[in-house]
PDB file of C-alpha atoms in Angstrom:
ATOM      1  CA  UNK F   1       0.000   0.000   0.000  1.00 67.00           C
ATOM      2  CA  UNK F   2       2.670   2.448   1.113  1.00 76.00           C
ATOM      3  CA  UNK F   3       4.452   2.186  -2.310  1.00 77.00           C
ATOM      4  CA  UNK F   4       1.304   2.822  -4.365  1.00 83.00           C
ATOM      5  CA  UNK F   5       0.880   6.265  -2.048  1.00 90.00           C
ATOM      6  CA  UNK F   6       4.405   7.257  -2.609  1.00 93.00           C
ATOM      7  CA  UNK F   7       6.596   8.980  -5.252  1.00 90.00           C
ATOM      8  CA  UNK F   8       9.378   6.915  -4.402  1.00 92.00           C
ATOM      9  CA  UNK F   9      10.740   4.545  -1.469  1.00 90.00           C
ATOM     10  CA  UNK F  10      11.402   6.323   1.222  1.00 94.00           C
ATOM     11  CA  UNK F  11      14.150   6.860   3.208  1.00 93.00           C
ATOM     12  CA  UNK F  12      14.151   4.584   6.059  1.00 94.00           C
ATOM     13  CA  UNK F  13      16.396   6.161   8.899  1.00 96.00           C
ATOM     14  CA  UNK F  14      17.909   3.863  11.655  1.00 96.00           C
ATOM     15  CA  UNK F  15      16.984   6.652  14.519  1.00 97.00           C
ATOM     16  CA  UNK F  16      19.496   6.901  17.272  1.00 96.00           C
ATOM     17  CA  UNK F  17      18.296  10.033  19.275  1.00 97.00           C
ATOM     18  CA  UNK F  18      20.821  12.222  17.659  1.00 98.00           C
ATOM     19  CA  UNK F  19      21.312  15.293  15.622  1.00 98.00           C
ATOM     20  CA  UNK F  20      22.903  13.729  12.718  1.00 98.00           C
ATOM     21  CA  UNK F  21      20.866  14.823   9.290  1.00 98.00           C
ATOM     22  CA  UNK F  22      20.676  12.877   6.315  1.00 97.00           C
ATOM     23  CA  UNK F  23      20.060  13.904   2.732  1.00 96.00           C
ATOM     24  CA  UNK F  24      17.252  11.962   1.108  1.00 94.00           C
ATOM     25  CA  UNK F  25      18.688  12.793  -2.481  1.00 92.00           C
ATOM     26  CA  UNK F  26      22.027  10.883  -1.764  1.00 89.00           C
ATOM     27  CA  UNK F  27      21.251   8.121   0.540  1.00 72.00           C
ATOM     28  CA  UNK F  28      21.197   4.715  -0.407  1.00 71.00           C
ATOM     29  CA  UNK F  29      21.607   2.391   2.080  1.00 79.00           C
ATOM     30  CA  UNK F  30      19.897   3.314   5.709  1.00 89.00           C
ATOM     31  CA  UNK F  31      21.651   5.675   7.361  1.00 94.00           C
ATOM     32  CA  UNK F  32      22.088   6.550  11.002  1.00 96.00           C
ATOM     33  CA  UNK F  33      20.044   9.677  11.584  1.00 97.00           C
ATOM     34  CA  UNK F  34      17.341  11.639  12.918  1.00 98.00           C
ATOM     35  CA  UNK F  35      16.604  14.329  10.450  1.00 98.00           C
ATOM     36  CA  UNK F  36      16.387  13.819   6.639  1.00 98.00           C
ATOM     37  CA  UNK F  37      16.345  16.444   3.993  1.00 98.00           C
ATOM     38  CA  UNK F  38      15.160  16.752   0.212  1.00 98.00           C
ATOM     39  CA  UNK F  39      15.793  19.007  -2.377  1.00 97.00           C
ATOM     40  CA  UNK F  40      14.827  16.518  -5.360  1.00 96.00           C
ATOM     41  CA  UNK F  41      11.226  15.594  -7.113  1.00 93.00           C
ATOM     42  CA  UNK F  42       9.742  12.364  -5.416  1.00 90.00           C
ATOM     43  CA  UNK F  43      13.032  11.833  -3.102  1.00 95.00           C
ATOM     44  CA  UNK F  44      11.052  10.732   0.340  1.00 96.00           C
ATOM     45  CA  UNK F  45      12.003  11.405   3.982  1.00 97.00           C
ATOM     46  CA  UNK F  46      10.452   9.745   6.875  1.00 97.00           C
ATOM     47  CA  UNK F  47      10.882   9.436  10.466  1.00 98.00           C
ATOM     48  CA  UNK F  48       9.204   6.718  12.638  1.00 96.00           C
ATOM     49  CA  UNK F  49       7.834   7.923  15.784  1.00 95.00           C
ATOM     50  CA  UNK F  50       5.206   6.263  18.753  1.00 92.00           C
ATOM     51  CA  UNK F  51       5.621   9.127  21.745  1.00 94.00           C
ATOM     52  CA  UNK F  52       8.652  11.022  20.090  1.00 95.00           C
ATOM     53  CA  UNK F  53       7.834  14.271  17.894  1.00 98.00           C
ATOM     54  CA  UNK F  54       7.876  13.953  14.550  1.00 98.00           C
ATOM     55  CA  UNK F  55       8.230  17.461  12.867  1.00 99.00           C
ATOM     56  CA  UNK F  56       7.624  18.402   9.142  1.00 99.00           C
ATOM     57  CA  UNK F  57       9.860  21.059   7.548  1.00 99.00           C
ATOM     58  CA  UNK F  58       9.833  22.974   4.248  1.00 98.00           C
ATOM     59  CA  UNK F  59       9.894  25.690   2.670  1.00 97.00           C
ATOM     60  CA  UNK F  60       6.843  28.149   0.741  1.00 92.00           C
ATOM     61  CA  UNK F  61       8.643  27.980  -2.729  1.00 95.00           C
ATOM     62  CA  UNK F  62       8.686  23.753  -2.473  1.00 95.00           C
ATOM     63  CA  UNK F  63      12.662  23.991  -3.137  1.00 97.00           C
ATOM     64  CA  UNK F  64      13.230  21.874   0.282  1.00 98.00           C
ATOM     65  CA  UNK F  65      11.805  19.229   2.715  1.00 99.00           C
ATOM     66  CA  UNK F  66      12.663  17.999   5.798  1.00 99.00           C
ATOM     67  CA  UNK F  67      11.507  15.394   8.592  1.00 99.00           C
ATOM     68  CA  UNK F  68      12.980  14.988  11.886  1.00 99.00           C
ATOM     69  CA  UNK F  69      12.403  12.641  14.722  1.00 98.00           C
ATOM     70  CA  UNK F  70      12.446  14.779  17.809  1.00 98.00           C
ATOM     71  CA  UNK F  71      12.709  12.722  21.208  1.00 96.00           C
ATOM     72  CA  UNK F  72      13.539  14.798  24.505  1.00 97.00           C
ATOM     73  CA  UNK F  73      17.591  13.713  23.291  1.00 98.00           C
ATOM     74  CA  UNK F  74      17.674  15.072  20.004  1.00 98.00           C
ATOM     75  CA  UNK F  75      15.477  17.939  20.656  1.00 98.00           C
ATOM     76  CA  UNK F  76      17.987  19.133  23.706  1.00 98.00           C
ATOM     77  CA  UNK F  77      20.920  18.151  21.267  1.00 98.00           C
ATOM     78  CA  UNK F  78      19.894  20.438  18.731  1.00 98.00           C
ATOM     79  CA  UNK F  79      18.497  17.870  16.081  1.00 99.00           C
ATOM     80  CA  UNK F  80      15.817  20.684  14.899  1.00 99.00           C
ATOM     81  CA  UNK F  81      19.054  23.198  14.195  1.00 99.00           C
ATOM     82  CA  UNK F  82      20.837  20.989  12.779  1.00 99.00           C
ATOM     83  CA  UNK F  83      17.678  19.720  10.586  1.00 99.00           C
ATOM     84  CA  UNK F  84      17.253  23.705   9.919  1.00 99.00           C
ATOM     85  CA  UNK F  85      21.215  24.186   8.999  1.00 98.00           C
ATOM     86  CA  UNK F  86      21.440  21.251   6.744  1.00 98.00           C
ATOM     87  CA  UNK F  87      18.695  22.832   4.703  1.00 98.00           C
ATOM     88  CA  UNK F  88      20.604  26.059   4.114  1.00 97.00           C
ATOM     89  CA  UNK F  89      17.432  28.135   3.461  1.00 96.00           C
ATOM     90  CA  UNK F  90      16.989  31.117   5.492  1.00 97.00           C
ATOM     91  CA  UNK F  91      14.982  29.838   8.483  1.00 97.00           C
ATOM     92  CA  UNK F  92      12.131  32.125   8.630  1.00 97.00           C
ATOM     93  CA  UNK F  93      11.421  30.805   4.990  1.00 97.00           C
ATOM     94  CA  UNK F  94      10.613  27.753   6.933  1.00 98.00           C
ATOM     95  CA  UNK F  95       7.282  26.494   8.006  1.00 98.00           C
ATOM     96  CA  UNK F  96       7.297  23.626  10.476  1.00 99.00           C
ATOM     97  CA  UNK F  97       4.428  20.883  11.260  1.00 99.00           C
ATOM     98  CA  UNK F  98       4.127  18.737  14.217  1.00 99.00           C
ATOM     99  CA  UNK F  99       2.987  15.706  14.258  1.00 97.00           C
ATOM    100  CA  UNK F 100       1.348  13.031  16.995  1.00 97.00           C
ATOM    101  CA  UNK F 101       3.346  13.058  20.086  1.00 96.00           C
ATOM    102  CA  UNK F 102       2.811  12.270  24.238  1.00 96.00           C
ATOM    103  CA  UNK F 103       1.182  15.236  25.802  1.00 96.00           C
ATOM    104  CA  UNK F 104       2.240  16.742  28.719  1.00 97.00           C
ATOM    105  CA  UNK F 105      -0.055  15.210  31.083  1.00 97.00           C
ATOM    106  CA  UNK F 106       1.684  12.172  30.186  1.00 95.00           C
ATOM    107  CA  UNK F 107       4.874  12.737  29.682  1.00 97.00           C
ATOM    108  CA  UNK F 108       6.645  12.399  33.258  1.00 97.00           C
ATOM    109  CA  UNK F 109      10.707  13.038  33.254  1.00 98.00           C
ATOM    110  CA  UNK F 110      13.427  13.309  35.950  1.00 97.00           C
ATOM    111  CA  UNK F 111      15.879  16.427  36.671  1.00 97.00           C
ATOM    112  CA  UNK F 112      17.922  15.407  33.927  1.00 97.00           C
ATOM    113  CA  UNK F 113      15.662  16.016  30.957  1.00 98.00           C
ATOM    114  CA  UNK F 114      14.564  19.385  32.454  1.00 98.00           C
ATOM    115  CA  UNK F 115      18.003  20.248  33.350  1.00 97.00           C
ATOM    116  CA  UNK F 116      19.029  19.481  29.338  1.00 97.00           C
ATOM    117  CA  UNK F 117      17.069  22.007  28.427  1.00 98.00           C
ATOM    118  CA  UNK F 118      17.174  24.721  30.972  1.00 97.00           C
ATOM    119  CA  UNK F 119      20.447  25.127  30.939  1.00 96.00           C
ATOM    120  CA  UNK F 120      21.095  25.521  27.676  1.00 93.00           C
ATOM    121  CA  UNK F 121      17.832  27.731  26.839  1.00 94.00           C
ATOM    122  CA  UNK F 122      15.951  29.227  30.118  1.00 96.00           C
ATOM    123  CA  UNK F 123      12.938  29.907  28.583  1.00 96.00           C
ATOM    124  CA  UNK F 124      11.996  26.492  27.810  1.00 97.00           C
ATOM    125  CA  UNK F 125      11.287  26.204  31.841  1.00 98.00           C
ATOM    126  CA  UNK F 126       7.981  27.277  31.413  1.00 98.00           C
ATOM    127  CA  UNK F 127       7.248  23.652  29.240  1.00 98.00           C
ATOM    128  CA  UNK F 128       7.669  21.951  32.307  1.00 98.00           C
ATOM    129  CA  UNK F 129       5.410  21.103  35.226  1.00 98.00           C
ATOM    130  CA  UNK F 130       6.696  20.042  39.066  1.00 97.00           C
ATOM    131  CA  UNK F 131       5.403  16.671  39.523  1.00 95.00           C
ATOM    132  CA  UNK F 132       6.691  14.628  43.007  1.00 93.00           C
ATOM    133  CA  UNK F 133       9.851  13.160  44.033  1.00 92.00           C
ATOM    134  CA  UNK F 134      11.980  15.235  41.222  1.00 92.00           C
ATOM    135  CA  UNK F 135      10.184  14.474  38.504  1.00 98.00           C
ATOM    136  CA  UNK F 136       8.589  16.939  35.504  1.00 98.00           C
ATOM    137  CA  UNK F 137       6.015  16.610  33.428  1.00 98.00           C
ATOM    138  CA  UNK F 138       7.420  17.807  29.600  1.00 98.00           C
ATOM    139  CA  UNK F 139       5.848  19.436  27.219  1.00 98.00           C
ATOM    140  CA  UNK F 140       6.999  17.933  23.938  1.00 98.00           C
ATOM    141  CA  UNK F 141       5.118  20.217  21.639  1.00 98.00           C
ATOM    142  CA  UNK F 142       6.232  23.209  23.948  1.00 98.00           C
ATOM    143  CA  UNK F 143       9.950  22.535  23.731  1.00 98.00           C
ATOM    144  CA  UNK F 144      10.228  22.771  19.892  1.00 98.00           C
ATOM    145  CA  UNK F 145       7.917  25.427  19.308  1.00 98.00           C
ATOM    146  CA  UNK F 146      10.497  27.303  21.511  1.00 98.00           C
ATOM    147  CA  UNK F 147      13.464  26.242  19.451  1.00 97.00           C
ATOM    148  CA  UNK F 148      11.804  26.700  16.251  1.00 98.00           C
ATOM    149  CA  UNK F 149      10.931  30.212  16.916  1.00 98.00           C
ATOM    150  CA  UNK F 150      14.782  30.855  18.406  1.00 97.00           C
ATOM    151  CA  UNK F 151      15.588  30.023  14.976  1.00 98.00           C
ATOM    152  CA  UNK F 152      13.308  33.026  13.292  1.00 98.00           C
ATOM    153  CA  UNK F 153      10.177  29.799  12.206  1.00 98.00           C
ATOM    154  CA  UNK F 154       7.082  31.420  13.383  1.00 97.00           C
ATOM    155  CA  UNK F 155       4.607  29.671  11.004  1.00 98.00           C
ATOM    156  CA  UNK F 156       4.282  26.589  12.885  1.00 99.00           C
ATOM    157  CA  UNK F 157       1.237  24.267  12.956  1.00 98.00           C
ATOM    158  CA  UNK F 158       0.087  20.615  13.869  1.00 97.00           C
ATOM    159  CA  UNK F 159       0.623  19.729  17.693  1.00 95.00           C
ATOM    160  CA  UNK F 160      -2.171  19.000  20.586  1.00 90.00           C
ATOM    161  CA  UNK F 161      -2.649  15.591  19.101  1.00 95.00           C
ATOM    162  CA  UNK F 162      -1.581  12.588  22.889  1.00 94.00           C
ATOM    163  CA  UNK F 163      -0.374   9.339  21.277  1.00 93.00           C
ATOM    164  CA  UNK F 164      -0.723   8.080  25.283  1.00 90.00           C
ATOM    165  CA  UNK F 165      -4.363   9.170  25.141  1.00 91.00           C
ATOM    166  CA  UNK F 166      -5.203   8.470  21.662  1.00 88.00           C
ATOM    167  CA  UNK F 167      -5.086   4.855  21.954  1.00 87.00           C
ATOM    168  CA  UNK F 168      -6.891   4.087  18.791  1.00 90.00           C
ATOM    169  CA  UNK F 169      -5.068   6.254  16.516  1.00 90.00           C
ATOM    170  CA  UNK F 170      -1.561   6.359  17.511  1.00 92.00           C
ATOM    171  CA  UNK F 171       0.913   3.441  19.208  1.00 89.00           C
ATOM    172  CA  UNK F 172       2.889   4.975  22.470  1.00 90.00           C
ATOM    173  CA  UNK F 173       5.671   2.853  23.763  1.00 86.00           C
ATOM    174  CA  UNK F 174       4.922   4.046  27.371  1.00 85.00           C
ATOM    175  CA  UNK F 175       1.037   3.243  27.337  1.00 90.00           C
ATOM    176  CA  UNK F 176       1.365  -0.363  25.993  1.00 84.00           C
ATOM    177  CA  UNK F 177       4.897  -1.235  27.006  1.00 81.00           C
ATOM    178  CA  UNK F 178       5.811  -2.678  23.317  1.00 78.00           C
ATOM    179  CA  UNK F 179       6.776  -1.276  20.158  1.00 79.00           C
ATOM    180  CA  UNK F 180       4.741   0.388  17.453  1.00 82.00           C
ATOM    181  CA  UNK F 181       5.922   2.799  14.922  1.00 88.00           C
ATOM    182  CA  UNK F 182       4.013   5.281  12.842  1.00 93.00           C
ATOM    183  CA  UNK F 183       5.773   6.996   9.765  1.00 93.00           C
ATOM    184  CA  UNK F 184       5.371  10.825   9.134  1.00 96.00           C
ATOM    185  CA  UNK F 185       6.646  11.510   5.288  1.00 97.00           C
ATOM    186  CA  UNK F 186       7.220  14.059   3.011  1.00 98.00           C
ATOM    187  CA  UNK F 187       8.853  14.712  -0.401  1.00 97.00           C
ATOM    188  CA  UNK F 188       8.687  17.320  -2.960  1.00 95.00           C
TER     189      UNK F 188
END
């Protein structure tokens, strides 16, 4: 079914909650990545996500794509930037979607994953909530809408969708314990 949907086979990543960025035009084998770019006709990028973000980049003029697979890691590492910089387009060119993704309410973390991000941008403390015993709960969606718009990408859309609370639409690792993937592609 996929193939009959698609321009072309995709570009299967082999997602390591990094920053690293492929390019969809001259990949052939699967690389290790979390973002993929496009600048070709029918050259597909996807990113597999259950609770992790995917987000959907391009540009108005359809001269670049971009997916990226945005976990708490990668999204504290910089994997959006680095998404954004390996597109060389000026960034507020940029429109950015977000996809499915745990909501807040369900998406508990320790001091570490609230310290990654404070301390390297202060203003993302306001995506996180106290919960007990040092733990946060994150706001996914939050967090790169911050770092999108620190890079000048205001037109951002998509987000507010719980793949925890959503159980019919969307797999979530932490709900059901096992692993499900959903893809989030595009192409030019």
């Amino acid at each position: 079914l996929l193939n009959t949907l698609l321009p072309s086979e995709p570009v299967w990543l082999e997602q390591v909650h990094g920053t690293v960025v492929a390019n969809a035009d001259m990949a052939s084998c699967r690389p290790q990545a979390d973002a993929c770019i496009a600048r070709h006709r029918a050259a597909v990028c996807a990113v597999m996500t259950a609770d992790c973000l995917p987000v959907l980049l391009c540009d108005a003029q359809g001269s670049v794509v971009g997916a990226v697979h945005a976990g708490w890691k990668g999204l504290a590492a910089g994997v959006i930037e680095a998404a954004v910089l390996a597109m060389d387009i000026a960034p507020q060119s940029l429109m950015a979607w977000l996809g499915p993704a745990i909501s807040q309410d369900n998406f508990e973390v320790g001091d570490e994953v609230h310290t990654a991000f404070v301390a390297v941008q202060r203003q993302t403390a306001s995506a996180f909530v106290p919960g007990q015993r040092s733990k946060w709960f994150a706001d996914i969606y939050a967090l790169a809408r911050l770092r999108l718009n620190a890079l000048g990408i205001t037109q951002i859309y998509g987000g507010g969708r719980c793949t925890y609370r959503e159980h019919e639409q969307f797999f979530s690792y932490r709900r059901d314990g096992v692993t499900g993937r959903m893809g989030t592609f595009i192409w030019l």
